[in-house]
PDB file of C-alpha atoms in Angstrom:
ATOM      1  CA  UNK A   8     161.230  83.947 114.407  1.00  0.00           C
ATOM      2  CA  UNK A   9     158.003  81.994 114.565  1.00  0.00           C
ATOM      3  CA  UNK A  10     154.684  83.878 114.295  1.00  0.00           C
ATOM      4  CA  UNK A  11     153.329  84.876 117.710  1.00  0.00           C
ATOM      5  CA  UNK A  12     149.583  85.465 118.190  1.00  0.00           C
ATOM      6  CA  UNK A  13     149.197  84.960 121.955  1.00  0.00           C
ATOM      7  CA  UNK A  14     150.908  85.603 125.249  1.00  0.00           C
ATOM      8  CA  UNK A  15     149.560  83.131 127.791  1.00  0.00           C
ATOM      9  CA  UNK A  16     149.835  83.983 131.494  1.00  0.00           C
ATOM     10  CA  UNK A  17     150.240  81.119 133.980  1.00  0.00           C
ATOM     11  CA  UNK A  18     150.887  80.595 137.673  1.00  0.00           C
ATOM     12  CA  UNK A  19     153.218  77.929 139.031  1.00  0.00           C
ATOM     13  CA  UNK A  20     150.363  76.593 141.234  1.00  0.00           C
ATOM     14  CA  UNK A  21     152.612  76.745 144.269  1.00  0.00           C
ATOM     15  CA  UNK A  22     151.827  78.107 147.719  1.00  0.00           C
ATOM     16  CA  UNK A  23     152.404  81.780 148.408  1.00  0.00           C
ATOM     17  CA  UNK A  24     154.266  80.945 151.632  1.00  0.00           C
ATOM     18  CA  UNK A  25     156.806  78.673 149.888  1.00  0.00           C
ATOM     19  CA  UNK A  26     159.692  79.417 147.552  1.00  0.00           C
ATOM     20  CA  UNK A  27     159.630  77.845 144.108  1.00  0.00           C
ATOM     21  CA  UNK A  28     162.676  78.889 142.113  1.00  0.00           C
ATOM     22  CA  UNK A  29     163.221  78.732 138.377  1.00  0.00           C
ATOM     23  CA  UNK A  30     165.429  75.691 139.096  1.00  0.00           C
ATOM     24  CA  UNK A  31     162.580  73.980 140.954  1.00  0.00           C
ATOM     25  CA  UNK A  32     160.329  74.747 137.995  1.00  0.00           C
ATOM     26  CA  UNK A  33     162.832  73.245 135.563  1.00  0.00           C
ATOM     27  CA  UNK A  34     163.107  70.047 137.616  1.00  0.00           C
ATOM     28  CA  UNK A  35     159.311  69.829 137.876  1.00  0.00           C
ATOM     29  CA  UNK A  36     158.894  70.142 134.109  1.00  0.00           C
ATOM     30  CA  UNK A  37     161.670  67.644 133.359  1.00  0.00           C
ATOM     31  CA  UNK A  38     159.978  65.125 135.678  1.00  0.00           C
ATOM     32  CA  UNK A  39     156.828  65.591 133.589  1.00  0.00           C
ATOM     33  CA  UNK A  40     158.816  64.659 130.477  1.00  0.00           C
ATOM     34  CA  UNK A  41     159.511  68.139 129.115  1.00  0.00           C
ATOM     35  CA  UNK A  42     162.905  69.091 127.719  1.00  0.00           C
ATOM     36  CA  UNK A  43     163.357  71.923 130.250  1.00  0.00           C
ATOM     37  CA  UNK A  44     160.967  74.599 131.457  1.00  0.00           C
ATOM     38  CA  UNK A  45     157.932  74.950 129.218  1.00  0.00           C
ATOM     39  CA  UNK A  46     157.463  78.696 129.829  1.00  0.00           C
ATOM     40  CA  UNK A  47     159.527  81.398 128.163  1.00  0.00           C
ATOM     41  CA  UNK A  48     159.604  83.603 131.265  1.00  0.00           C
ATOM     42  CA  UNK A  49     159.229  83.046 134.999  1.00  0.00           C
ATOM     43  CA  UNK A  50     158.556  85.904 137.417  1.00  0.00           C
ATOM     44  CA  UNK A  51     159.707  85.397 140.986  1.00  0.00           C
ATOM     45  CA  UNK A  52     157.917  86.909 143.999  1.00  0.00           C
ATOM     46  CA  UNK A  53     160.570  89.628 144.262  1.00  0.00           C
ATOM     47  CA  UNK A  54     159.819  90.666 140.663  1.00  0.00           C
ATOM     48  CA  UNK A  55     162.916  89.134 139.073  1.00  0.00           C
ATOM     49  CA  UNK A  56     162.149  88.077 135.516  1.00  0.00           C
ATOM     50  CA  UNK A  57     163.903  84.862 134.551  1.00  0.00           C
ATOM     51  CA  UNK A  58     164.238  83.934 130.904  1.00  0.00           C
ATOM     52  CA  UNK A  59     163.638  80.177 130.950  1.00  0.00           C
ATOM     53  CA  UNK A  60     163.224  79.301 127.254  1.00  0.00           C
ATOM     54  CA  UNK A  61     164.320  81.179 124.113  1.00  0.00           C
ATOM     55  CA  UNK A  62     161.420  82.896 122.322  1.00  0.00           C
ATOM     56  CA  UNK A  63     162.397  81.128 119.104  1.00  0.00           C
ATOM     57  CA  UNK A  64     161.680  77.767 120.755  1.00  0.00           C
ATOM     58  CA  UNK A  65     158.101  76.545 120.858  1.00  0.00           C
ATOM     59  CA  UNK A  66     156.873  76.404 124.442  1.00  0.00           C
ATOM     60  CA  UNK A  67     155.288  73.579 126.385  1.00  0.00           C
ATOM     61  CA  UNK A  68     152.644  75.374 128.418  1.00  0.00           C
ATOM     62  CA  UNK A  69     149.235  75.363 126.674  1.00  0.00           C
ATOM     63  CA  UNK A  70     148.270  72.318 124.634  1.00  0.00           C
ATOM     64  CA  UNK A  71     147.151  73.259 121.140  1.00  0.00           C
ATOM     65  CA  UNK A  72     148.517  76.819 121.329  1.00  0.00           C
ATOM     66  CA  UNK A  73     152.257  76.414 121.910  1.00  0.00           C
ATOM     67  CA  UNK A  74     153.379  77.002 118.310  1.00  0.00           C
ATOM     68  CA  UNK A  75     151.894  80.498 118.201  1.00  0.00           C
ATOM     69  CA  UNK A  76     152.375  81.676 121.780  1.00  0.00           C
ATOM     70  CA  UNK A  77     154.739  82.878 124.466  1.00  0.00           C
ATOM     71  CA  UNK A  78     154.258  81.469 127.960  1.00  0.00           C
ATOM     72  CA  UNK A  79     154.814  83.601 131.061  1.00  0.00           C
ATOM     73  CA  UNK A  80     154.490  82.099 134.533  1.00  0.00           C
ATOM     74  CA  UNK A  81     154.482  83.825 137.910  1.00  0.00           C
ATOM     75  CA  UNK A  82     155.620  82.114 141.108  1.00  0.00           C
ATOM     76  CA  UNK A  83     152.564  81.342 143.230  1.00  0.00           C
ATOM     77  CA  UNK A  84     148.874  80.958 142.521  1.00  0.00           C
ATOM     78  CA  UNK A  85     147.886  79.072 145.675  1.00  0.00           C
ATOM     79  CA  UNK A  86     147.229  80.560 149.091  1.00  0.00           C
ATOM     80  CA  UNK A  87     148.741  78.992 152.215  1.00  0.00           C
ATOM     81  CA  UNK A  88     145.794  76.541 152.344  1.00  0.00           C
ATOM     82  CA  UNK A  89     146.418  75.261 148.790  1.00  0.00           C
ATOM     83  CA  UNK A  90     143.414  77.197 147.388  1.00  0.00           C
ATOM     84  CA  UNK A  91     143.759  78.876 143.963  1.00  0.00           C
ATOM     85  CA  UNK A  92     144.322  82.578 144.549  1.00  0.00           C
ATOM     86  CA  UNK A  93     145.872  85.612 142.899  1.00  0.00           C
ATOM     87  CA  UNK A  94     149.018  85.690 145.019  1.00  0.00           C
ATOM     88  CA  UNK A  95     151.010  88.078 142.804  1.00  0.00           C
ATOM     89  CA  UNK A  96     153.141  90.485 144.776  1.00  0.00           C
ATOM     90  CA  UNK A  97     153.406  94.156 143.806  1.00  0.00           C
ATOM     91  CA  UNK A  98     156.885  93.533 142.322  1.00  0.00           C
ATOM     92  CA  UNK A  99     155.502  90.624 140.290  1.00  0.00           C
ATOM     93  CA  UNK A 100     152.652  92.754 138.964  1.00  0.00           C
ATOM     94  CA  UNK A 101     155.036  95.557 137.981  1.00  0.00           C
ATOM     95  CA  UNK A 102     157.460  93.151 136.295  1.00  0.00           C
ATOM     96  CA  UNK A 103     154.671  91.417 134.426  1.00  0.00           C
ATOM     97  CA  UNK A 104     153.382  94.725 133.036  1.00  0.00           C
ATOM     98  CA  UNK A 105     156.914  95.765 132.020  1.00  0.00           C
ATOM     99  CA  UNK A 106     157.540  92.421 130.299  1.00  0.00           C
ATOM    100  CA  UNK A 107     154.186  92.517 128.508  1.00  0.00           C
ATOM    101  CA  UNK A 108     154.876  96.041 127.242  1.00  0.00           C
ATOM    102  CA  UNK A 109     158.254  94.935 125.905  1.00  0.00           C
ATOM    103  CA  UNK A 110     156.766  91.886 124.188  1.00  0.00           C
ATOM    104  CA  UNK A 111     153.896  93.940 122.727  1.00  0.00           C
ATOM    105  CA  UNK A 112     156.498  96.207 121.098  1.00  0.00           C
ATOM    106  CA  UNK A 113     158.031  93.135 119.460  1.00  0.00           C
ATOM    107  CA  UNK A 114     154.641  91.609 118.581  1.00  0.00           C
ATOM    108  CA  UNK A 115     152.151  94.511 118.351  1.00  0.00           C
ATOM    109  CA  UNK A 116     149.073  92.443 117.436  1.00  0.00           C
ATOM    110  CA  UNK A 117     149.503  89.793 120.111  1.00  0.00           C
ATOM    111  CA  UNK A 118     146.623  89.007 122.479  1.00  0.00           C
ATOM    112  CA  UNK A 119     147.270  88.538 126.195  1.00  0.00           C
ATOM    113  CA  UNK A 120     145.215  85.766 127.765  1.00  0.00           C
ATOM    114  CA  UNK A 121     145.250  83.568 130.836  1.00  0.00           C
ATOM    115  CA  UNK A 122     145.680  79.809 130.665  1.00  0.00           C
ATOM    116  CA  UNK A 123     142.057  79.492 131.845  1.00  0.00           C
ATOM    117  CA  UNK A 124     140.869  81.371 128.735  1.00  0.00           C
ATOM    118  CA  UNK A 125     142.273  78.606 126.521  1.00  0.00           C
ATOM    119  CA  UNK A 126     141.504  75.702 128.857  1.00  0.00           C
ATOM    120  CA  UNK A 127     138.467  76.347 131.097  1.00  0.00           C
ATOM    121  CA  UNK A 128     139.340  73.247 133.148  1.00  0.00           C
ATOM    122  CA  UNK A 129     142.283  75.230 134.589  1.00  0.00           C
ATOM    123  CA  UNK A 130     142.019  78.020 137.187  1.00  0.00           C
ATOM    124  CA  UNK A 131     145.465  79.270 136.241  1.00  0.00           C
ATOM    125  CA  UNK A 132     146.544  82.103 136.430  1.00  0.00           C
ATOM    126  CA  UNK A 133     143.927  82.776 139.170  1.00  0.00           C
ATOM    127  CA  UNK A 134     143.006  86.248 137.864  1.00  0.00           C
ATOM    128  CA  UNK A 135     141.418  87.644 134.687  1.00  0.00           C
ATOM    129  CA  UNK A 136     144.403  88.387 132.455  1.00  0.00           C
ATOM    130  CA  UNK A 137     142.269  89.487 129.497  1.00  0.00           C
ATOM    131  CA  UNK A 138     140.580  92.222 131.516  1.00  0.00           C
ATOM    132  CA  UNK A 139     143.686  93.269 133.420  1.00  0.00           C
ATOM    133  CA  UNK A 140     145.948  93.664 130.379  1.00  0.00           C
ATOM    134  CA  UNK A 141     143.420  94.812 127.787  1.00  0.00           C
ATOM    135  CA  UNK A 142     144.783  98.367 127.762  1.00  0.00           C
ATOM    136  CA  UNK A 143     148.431  97.496 127.107  1.00  0.00           C
TER     137      UNK A 143
END
């Protein structure tokens, strides 16, 4: 297994009133030239956690940090007017915490950050992941 230092939280930057499945995500990433989904996990609005890339495989989600990180993306991140917004549902929040706890058991010294923390030009994931998950 590769060394993991970071878990990077992302949003799919899709509207809260539209569905965007893990299959849609895969197609979107392939159209951008990726070899499949760049995130390791995708969390649907109903809280379903989809494994979209093996942890052993380097991700394609945060330039300059992919070798040492795990990427988690939640469905949403834009309100119905296309404005960046924390659109996570209660099931998504619960699933994200459960997944982070599981990953922190595997990688106890990992830091949880938002995409914005590593690239200030991004608003993703549209909430402060560092503050929210500090206590995990």
